mmCIF file with all atom_site columns, C-alpha atoms in Angstrom:
data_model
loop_
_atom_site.group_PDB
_atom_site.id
_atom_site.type_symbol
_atom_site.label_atom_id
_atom_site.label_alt_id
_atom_site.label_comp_id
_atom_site.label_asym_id
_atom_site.label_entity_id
_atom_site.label_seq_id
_atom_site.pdbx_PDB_ins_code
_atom_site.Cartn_x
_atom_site.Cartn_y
_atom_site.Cartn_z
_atom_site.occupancy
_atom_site.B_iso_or_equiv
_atom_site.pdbx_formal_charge
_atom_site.auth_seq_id
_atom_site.auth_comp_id
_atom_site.auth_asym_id
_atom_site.auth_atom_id
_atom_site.pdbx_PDB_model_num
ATOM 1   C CA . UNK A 1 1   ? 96.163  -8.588  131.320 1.00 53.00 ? 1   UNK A CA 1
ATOM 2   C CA . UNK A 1 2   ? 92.168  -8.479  132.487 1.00 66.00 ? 2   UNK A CA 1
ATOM 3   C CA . UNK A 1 3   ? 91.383  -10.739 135.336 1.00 88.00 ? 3   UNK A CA 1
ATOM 4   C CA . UNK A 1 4   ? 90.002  -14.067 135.105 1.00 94.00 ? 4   UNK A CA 1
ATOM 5   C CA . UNK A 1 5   ? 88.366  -16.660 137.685 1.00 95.00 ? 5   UNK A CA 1
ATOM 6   C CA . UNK A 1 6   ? 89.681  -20.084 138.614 1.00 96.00 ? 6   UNK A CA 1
ATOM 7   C CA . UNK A 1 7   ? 86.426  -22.692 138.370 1.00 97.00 ? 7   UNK A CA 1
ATOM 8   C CA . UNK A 1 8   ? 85.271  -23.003 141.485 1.00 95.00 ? 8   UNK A CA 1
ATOM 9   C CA . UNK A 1 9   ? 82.480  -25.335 140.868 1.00 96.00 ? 9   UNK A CA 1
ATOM 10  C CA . UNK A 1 10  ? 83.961  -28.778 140.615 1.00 96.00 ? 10  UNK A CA 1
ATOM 11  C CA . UNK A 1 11  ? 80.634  -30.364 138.901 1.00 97.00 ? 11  UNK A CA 1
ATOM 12  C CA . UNK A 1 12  ? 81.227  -27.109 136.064 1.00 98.00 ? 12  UNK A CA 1
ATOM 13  C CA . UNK A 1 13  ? 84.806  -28.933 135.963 1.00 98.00 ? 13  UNK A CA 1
ATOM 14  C CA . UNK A 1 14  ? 83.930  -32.518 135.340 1.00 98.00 ? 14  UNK A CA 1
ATOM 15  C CA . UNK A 1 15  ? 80.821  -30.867 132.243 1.00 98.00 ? 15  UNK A CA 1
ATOM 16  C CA . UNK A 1 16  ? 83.732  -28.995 130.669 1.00 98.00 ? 16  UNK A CA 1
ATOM 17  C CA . UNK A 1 17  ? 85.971  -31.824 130.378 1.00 98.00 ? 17  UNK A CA 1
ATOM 18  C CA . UNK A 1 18  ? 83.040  -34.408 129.264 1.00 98.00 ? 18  UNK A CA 1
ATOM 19  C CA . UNK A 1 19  ? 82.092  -31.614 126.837 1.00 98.00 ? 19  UNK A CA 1
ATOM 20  C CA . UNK A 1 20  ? 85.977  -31.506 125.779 1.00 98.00 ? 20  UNK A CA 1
ATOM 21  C CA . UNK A 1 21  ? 85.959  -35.124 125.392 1.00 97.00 ? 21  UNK A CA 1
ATOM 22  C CA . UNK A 1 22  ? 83.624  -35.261 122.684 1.00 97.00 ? 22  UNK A CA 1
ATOM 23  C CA . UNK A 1 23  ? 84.922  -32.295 120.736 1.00 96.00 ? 23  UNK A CA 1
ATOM 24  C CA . UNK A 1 24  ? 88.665  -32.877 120.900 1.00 96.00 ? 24  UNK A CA 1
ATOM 25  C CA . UNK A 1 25  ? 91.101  -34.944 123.029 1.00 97.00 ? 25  UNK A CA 1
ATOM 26  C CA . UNK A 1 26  ? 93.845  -32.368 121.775 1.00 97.00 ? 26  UNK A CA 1
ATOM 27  C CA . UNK A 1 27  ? 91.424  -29.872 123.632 1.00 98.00 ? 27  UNK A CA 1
ATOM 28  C CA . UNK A 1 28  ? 90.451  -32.278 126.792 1.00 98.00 ? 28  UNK A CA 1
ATOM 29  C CA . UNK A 1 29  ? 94.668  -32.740 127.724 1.00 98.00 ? 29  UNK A CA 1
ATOM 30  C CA . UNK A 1 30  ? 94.858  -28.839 127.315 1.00 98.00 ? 30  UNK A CA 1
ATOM 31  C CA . UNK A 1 31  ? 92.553  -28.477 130.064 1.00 98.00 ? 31  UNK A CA 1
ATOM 32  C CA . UNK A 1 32  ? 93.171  -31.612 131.750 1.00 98.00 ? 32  UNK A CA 1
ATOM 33  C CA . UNK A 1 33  ? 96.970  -30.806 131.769 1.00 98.00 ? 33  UNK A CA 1
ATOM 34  C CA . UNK A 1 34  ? 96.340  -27.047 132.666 1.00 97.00 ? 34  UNK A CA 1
ATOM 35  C CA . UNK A 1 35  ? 93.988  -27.698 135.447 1.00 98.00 ? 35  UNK A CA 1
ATOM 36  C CA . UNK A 1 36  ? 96.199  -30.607 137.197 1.00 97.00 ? 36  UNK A CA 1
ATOM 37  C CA . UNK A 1 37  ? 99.277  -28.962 137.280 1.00 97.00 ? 37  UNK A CA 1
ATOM 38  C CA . UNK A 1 38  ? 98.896  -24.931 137.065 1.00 95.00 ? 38  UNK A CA 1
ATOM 39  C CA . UNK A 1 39  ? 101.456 -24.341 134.021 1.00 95.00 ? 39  UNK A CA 1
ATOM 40  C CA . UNK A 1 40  ? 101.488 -21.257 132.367 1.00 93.00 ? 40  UNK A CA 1
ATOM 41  C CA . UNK A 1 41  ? 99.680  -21.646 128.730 1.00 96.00 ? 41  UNK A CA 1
ATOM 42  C CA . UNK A 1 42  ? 102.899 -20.398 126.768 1.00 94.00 ? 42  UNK A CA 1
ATOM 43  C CA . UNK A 1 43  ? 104.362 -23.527 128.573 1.00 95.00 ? 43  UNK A CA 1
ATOM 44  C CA . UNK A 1 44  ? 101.841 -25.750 127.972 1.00 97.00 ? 44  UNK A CA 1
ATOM 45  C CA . UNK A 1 45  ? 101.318 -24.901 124.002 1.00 97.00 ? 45  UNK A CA 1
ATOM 46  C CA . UNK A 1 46  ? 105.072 -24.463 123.529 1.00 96.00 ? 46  UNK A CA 1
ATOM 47  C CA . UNK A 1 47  ? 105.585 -28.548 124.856 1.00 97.00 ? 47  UNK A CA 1
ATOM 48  C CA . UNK A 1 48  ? 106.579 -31.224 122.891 1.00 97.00 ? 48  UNK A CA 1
ATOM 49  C CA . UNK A 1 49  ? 105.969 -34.940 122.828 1.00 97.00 ? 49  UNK A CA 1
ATOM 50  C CA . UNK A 1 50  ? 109.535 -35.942 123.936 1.00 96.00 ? 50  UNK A CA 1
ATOM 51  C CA . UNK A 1 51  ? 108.929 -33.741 126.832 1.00 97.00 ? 51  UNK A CA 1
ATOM 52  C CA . UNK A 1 52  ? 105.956 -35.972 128.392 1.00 97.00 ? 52  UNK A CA 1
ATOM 53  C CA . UNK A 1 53  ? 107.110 -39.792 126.734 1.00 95.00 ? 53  UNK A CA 1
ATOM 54  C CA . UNK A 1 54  ? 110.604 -41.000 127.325 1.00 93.00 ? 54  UNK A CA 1
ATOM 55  C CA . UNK A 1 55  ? 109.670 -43.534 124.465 1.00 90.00 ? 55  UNK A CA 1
ATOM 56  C CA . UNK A 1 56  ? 108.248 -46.045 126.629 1.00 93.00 ? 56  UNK A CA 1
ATOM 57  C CA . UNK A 1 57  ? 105.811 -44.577 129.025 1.00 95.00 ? 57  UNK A CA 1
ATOM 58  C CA . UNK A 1 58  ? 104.508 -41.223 130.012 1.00 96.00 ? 58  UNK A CA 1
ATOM 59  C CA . UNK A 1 59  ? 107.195 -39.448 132.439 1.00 97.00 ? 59  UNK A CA 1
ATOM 60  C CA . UNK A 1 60  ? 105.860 -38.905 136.022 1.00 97.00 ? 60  UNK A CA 1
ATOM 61  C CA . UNK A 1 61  ? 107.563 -35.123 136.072 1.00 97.00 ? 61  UNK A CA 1
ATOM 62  C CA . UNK A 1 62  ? 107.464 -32.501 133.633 1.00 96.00 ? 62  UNK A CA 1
ATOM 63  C CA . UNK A 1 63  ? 110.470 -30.040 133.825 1.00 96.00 ? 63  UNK A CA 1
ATOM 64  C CA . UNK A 1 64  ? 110.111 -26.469 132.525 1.00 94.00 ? 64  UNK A CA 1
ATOM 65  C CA . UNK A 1 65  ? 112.450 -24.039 131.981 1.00 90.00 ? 65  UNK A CA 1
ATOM 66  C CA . UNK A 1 66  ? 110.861 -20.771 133.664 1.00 81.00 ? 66  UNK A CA 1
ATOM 67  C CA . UNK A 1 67  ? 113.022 -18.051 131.792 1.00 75.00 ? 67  UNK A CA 1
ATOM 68  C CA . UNK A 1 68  ? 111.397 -15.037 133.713 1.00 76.00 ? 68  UNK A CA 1
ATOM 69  C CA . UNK A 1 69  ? 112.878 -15.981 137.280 1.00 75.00 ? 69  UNK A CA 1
ATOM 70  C CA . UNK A 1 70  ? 116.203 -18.304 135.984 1.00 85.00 ? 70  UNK A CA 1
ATOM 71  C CA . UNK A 1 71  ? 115.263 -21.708 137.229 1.00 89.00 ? 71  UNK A CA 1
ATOM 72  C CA . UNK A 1 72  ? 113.610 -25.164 136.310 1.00 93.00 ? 72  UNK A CA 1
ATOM 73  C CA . UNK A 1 73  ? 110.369 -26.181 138.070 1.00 93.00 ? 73  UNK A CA 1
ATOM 74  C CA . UNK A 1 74  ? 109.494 -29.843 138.049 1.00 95.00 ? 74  UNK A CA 1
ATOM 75  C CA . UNK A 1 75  ? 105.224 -30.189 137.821 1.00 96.00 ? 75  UNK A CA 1
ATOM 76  C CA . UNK A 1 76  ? 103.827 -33.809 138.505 1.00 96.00 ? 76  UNK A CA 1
ATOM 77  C CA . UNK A 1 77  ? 102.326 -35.510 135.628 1.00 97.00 ? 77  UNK A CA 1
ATOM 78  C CA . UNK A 1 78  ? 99.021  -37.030 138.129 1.00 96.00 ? 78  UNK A CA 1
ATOM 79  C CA . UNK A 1 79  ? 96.840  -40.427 137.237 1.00 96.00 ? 79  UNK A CA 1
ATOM 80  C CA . UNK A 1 80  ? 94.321  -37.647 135.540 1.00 96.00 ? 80  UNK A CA 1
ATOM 81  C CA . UNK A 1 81  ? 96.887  -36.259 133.290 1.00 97.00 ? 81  UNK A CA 1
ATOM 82  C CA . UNK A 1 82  ? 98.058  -39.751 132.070 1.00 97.00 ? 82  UNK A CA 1
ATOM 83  C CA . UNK A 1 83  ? 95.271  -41.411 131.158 1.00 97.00 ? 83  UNK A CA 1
ATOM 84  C CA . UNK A 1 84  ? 94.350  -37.689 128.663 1.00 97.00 ? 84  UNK A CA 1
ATOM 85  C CA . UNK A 1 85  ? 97.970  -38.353 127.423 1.00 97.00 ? 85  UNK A CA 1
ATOM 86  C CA . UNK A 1 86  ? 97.317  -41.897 126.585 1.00 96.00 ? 86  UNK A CA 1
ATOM 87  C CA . UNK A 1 87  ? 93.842  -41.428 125.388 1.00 97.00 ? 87  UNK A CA 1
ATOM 88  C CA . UNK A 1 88  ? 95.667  -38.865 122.994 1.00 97.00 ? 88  UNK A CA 1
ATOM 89  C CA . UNK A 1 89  ? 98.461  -40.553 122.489 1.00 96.00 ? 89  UNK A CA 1
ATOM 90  C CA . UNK A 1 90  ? 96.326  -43.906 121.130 1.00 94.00 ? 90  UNK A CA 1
ATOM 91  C CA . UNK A 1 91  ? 94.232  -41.422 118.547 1.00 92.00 ? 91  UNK A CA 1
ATOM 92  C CA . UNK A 1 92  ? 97.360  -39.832 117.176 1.00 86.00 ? 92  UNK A CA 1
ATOM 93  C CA . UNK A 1 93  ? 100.881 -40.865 115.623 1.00 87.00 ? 93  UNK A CA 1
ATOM 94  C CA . UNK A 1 94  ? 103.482 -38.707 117.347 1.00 87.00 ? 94  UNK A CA 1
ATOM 95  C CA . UNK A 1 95  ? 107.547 -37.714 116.451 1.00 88.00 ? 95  UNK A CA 1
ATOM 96  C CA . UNK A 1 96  ? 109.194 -36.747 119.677 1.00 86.00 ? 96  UNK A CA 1
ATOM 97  C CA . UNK A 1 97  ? 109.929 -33.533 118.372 1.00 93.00 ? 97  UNK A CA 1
ATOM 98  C CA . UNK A 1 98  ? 105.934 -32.358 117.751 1.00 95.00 ? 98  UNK A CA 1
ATOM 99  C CA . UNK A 1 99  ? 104.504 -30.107 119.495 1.00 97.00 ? 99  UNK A CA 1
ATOM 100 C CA . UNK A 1 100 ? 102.291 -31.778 121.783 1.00 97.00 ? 100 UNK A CA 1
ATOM 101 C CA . UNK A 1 101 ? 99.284  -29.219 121.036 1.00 97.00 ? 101 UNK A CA 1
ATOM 102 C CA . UNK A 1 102 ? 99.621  -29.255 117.573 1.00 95.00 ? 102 UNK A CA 1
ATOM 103 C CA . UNK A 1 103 ? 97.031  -26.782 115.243 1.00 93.00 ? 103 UNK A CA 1
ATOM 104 C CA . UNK A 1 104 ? 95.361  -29.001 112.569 1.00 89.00 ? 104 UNK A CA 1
ATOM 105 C CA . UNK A 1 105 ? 96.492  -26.518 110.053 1.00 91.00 ? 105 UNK A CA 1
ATOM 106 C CA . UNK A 1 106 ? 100.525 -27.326 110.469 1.00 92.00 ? 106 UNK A CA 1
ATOM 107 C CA . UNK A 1 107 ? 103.396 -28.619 112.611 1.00 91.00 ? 107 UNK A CA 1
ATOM 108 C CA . UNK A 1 108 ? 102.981 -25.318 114.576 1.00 96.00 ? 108 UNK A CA 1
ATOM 109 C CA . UNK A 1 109 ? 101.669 -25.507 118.299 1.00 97.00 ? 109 UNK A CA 1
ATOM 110 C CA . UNK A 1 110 ? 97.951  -23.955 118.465 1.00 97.00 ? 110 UNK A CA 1
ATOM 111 C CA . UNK A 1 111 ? 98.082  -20.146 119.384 1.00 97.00 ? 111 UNK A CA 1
ATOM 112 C CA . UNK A 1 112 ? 97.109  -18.962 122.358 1.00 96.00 ? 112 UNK A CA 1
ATOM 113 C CA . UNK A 1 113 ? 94.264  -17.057 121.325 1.00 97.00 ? 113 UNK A CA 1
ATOM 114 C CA . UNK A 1 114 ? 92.936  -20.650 120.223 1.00 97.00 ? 114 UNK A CA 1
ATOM 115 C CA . UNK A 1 115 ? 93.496  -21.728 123.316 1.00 98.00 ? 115 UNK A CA 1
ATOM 116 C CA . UNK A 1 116 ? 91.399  -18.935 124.619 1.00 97.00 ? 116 UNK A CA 1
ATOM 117 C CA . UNK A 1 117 ? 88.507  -19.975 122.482 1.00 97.00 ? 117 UNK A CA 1
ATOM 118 C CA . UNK A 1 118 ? 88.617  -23.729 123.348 1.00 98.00 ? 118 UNK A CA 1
ATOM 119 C CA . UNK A 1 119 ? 88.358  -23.015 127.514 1.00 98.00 ? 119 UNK A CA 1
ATOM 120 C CA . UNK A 1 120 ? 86.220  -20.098 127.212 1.00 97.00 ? 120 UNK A CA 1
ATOM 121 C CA . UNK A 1 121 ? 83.441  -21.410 124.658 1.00 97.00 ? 121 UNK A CA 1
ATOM 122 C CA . UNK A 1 122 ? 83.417  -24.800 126.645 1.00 98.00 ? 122 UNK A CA 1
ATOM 123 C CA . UNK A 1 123 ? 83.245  -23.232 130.138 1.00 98.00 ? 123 UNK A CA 1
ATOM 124 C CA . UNK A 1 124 ? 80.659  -20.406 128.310 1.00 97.00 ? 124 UNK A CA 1
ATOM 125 C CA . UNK A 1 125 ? 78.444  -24.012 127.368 1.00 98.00 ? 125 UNK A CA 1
ATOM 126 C CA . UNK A 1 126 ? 78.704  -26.020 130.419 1.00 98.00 ? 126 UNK A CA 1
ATOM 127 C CA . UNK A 1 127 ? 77.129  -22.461 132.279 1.00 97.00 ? 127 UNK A CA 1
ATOM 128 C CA . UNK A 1 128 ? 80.445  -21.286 134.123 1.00 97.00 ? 128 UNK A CA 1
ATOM 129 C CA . UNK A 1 129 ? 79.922  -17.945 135.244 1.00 91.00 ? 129 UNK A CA 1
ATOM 130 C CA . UNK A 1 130 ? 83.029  -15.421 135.664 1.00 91.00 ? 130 UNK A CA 1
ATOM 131 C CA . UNK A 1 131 ? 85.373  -13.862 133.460 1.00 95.00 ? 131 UNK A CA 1
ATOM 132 C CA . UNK A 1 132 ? 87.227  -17.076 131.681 1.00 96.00 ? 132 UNK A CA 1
ATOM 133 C CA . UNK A 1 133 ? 90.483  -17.130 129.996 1.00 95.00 ? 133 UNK A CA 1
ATOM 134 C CA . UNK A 1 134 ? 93.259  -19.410 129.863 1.00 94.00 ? 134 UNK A CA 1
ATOM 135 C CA . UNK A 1 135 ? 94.911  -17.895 133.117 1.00 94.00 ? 135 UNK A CA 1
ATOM 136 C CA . UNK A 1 136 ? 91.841  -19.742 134.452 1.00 97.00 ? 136 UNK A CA 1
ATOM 137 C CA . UNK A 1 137 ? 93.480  -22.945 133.990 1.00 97.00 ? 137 UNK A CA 1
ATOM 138 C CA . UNK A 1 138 ? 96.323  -22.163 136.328 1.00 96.00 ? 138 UNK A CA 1
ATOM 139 C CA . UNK A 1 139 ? 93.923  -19.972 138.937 1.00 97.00 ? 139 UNK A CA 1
ATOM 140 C CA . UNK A 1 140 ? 91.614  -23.070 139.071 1.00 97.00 ? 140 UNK A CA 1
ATOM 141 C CA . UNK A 1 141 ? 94.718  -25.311 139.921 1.00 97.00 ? 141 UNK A CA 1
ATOM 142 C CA . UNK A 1 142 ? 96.242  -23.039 142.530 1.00 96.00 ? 142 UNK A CA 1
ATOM 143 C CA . UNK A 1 143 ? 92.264  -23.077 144.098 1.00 95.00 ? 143 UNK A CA 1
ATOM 144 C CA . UNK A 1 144 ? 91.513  -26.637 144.058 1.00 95.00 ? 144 UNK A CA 1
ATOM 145 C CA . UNK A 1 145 ? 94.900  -27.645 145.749 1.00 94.00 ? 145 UNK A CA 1
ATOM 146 C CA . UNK A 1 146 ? 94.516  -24.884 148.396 1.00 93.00 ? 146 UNK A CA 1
ATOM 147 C CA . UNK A 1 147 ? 91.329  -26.396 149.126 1.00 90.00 ? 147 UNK A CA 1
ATOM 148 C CA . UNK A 1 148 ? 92.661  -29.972 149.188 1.00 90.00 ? 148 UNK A CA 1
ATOM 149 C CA . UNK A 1 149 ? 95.126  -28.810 152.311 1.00 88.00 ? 149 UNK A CA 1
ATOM 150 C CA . UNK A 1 150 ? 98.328  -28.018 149.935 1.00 92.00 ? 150 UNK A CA 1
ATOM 151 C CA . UNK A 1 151 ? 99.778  -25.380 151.959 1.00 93.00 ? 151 UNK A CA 1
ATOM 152 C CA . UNK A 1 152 ? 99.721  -21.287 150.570 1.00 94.00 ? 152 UNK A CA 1
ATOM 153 C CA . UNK A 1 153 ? 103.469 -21.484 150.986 1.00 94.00 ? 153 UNK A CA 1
ATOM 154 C CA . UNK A 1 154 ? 104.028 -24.330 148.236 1.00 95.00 ? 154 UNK A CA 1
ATOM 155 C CA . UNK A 1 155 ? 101.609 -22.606 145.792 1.00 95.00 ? 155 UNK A CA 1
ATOM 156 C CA . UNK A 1 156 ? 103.090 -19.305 146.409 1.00 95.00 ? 156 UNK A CA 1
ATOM 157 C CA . UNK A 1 157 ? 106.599 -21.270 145.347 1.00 92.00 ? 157 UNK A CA 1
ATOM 158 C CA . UNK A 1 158 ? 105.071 -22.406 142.476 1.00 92.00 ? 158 UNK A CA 1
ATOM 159 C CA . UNK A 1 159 ? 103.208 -19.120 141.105 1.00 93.00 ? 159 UNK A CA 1
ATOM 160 C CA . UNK A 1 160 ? 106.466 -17.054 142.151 1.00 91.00 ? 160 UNK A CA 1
ATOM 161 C CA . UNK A 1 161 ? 104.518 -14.642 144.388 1.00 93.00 ? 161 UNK A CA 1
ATOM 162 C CA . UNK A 1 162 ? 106.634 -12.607 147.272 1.00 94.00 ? 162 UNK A CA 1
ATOM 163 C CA . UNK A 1 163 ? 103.071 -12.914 150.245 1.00 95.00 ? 163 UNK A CA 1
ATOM 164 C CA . UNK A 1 164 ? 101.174 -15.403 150.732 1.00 93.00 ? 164 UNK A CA 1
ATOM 165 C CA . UNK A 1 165 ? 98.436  -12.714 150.720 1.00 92.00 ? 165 UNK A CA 1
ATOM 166 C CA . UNK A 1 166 ? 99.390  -12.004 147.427 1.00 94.00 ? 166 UNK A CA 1
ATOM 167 C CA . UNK A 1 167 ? 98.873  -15.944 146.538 1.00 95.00 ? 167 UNK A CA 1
ATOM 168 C CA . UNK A 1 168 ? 95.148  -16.147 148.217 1.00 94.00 ? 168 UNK A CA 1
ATOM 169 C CA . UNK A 1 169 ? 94.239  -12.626 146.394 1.00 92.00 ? 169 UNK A CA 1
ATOM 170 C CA . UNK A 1 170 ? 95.129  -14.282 143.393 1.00 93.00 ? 170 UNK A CA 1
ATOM 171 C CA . UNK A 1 171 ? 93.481  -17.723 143.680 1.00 93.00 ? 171 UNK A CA 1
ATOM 172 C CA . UNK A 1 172 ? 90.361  -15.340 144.509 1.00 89.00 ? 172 UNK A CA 1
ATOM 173 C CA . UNK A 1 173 ? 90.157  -16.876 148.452 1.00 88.00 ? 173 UNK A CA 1
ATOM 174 C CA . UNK A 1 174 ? 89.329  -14.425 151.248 1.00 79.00 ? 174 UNK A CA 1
ATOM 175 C CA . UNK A 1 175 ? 91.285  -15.258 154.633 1.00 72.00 ? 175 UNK A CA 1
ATOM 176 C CA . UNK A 1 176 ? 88.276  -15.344 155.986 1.00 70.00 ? 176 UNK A CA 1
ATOM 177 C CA . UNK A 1 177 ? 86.165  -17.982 154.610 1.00 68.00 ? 177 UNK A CA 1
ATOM 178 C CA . UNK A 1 178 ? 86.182  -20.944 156.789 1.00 68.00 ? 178 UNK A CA 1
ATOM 179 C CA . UNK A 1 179 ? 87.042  -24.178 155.344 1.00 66.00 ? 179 UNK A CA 1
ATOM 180 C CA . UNK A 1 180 ? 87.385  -27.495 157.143 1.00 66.00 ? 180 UNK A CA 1
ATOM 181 C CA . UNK A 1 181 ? 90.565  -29.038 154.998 1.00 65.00 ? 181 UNK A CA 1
ATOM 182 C CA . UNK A 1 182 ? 90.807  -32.943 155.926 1.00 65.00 ? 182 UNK A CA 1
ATOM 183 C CA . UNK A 1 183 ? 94.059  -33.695 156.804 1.00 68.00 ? 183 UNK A CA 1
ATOM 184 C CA . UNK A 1 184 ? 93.940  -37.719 156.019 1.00 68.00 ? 184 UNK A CA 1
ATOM 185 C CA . UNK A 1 185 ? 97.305  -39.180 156.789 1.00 73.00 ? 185 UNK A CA 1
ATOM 186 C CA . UNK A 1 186 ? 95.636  -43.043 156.412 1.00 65.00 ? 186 UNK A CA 1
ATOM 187 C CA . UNK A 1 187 ? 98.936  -44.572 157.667 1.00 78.00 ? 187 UNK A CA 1
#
């Protein structure tokens, strides 16, 4: 696998997802979801609808089966994910059992090299530099919440990694950047 970048540049973020927004909701939760909760994108294109709707409202957790180490991870559904899902969910009639990213062609989920061409021709637009592919979604998740004060030892839970030296390698973060995190407990 060739190595990508997470997005870095938060303003690149919100372009790609306005630029999303008018090409393809489908395409905007992709990103939206991928970015918000760092899910692998065989995960994310191999969801269905009964797996985010419990037939009345959107489910706060998503649980996925992660085959390669035996065990089921729970990933948050956030305000930022819902409101894609209901934006979605309003322009399209859903059966439980589709696949949430369903290809226009059939009942089939897109592929991932479609999924490829979505994130990389929209982050190519907006003027991200960096190698882009849909790992991106997941490195750009891992980076954000590092920077937001999630500690290296939950993200290295959640990307399976054995250092947390391996995490920060992979989120592309050198040890030793400085960077004020604001811990804001607002009781």
């Amino acid at each position: 696998m060739e190595y990508v970048d997470p997005i870095k540049d938060i303003d690149k973020i919100m372009e790609m997802k306005k630029l999303l927004r008018k090409q393809s909701q489908r395409d905007l939760l992709l990103f939206v979801l991928g970015i918000n909760t760092g899910i692998r994108v065989s995960d994310l294109l191999s969801l269905k609808v009964e797996d985010v709707w419990d037939g009345i409202d959107f489910k706060e957790f998503l649980y996925i089966n992660d085959t390669k180490h035996d065990e089921v991870k729970a990933f948050y559904l956030n305000k930022s994910v819902r409101t894609e899902l209901n934006n979605y969910f309003l322009q399209t009639d859903f059966k439980g059992c589709d696949y949430l990213f369903k290809s226009k062609k059939n009942d089939q989920p897109i592929t991932r090299q479609q999924a490829y061409r979505i994130i990389h021709n929209a982050a190519m637009e907006v003027g991200v530099t960096g190698k882009i592919g849909t790992h991106t979604l997941r490195k750009t998740f891992g980076y954000h919440a590092y920077r937001k004060g999630i500690a290296i030892s939950i993200l290295k839970s959640i990307y399976n990694h054995t250092t947390p030296t391996e995490t920060l390698r992979y989120l592309g973060i050198d040890r030793n950047d400085k960077h004020l995190v604001k811990v804001d407990v607002n009781l």
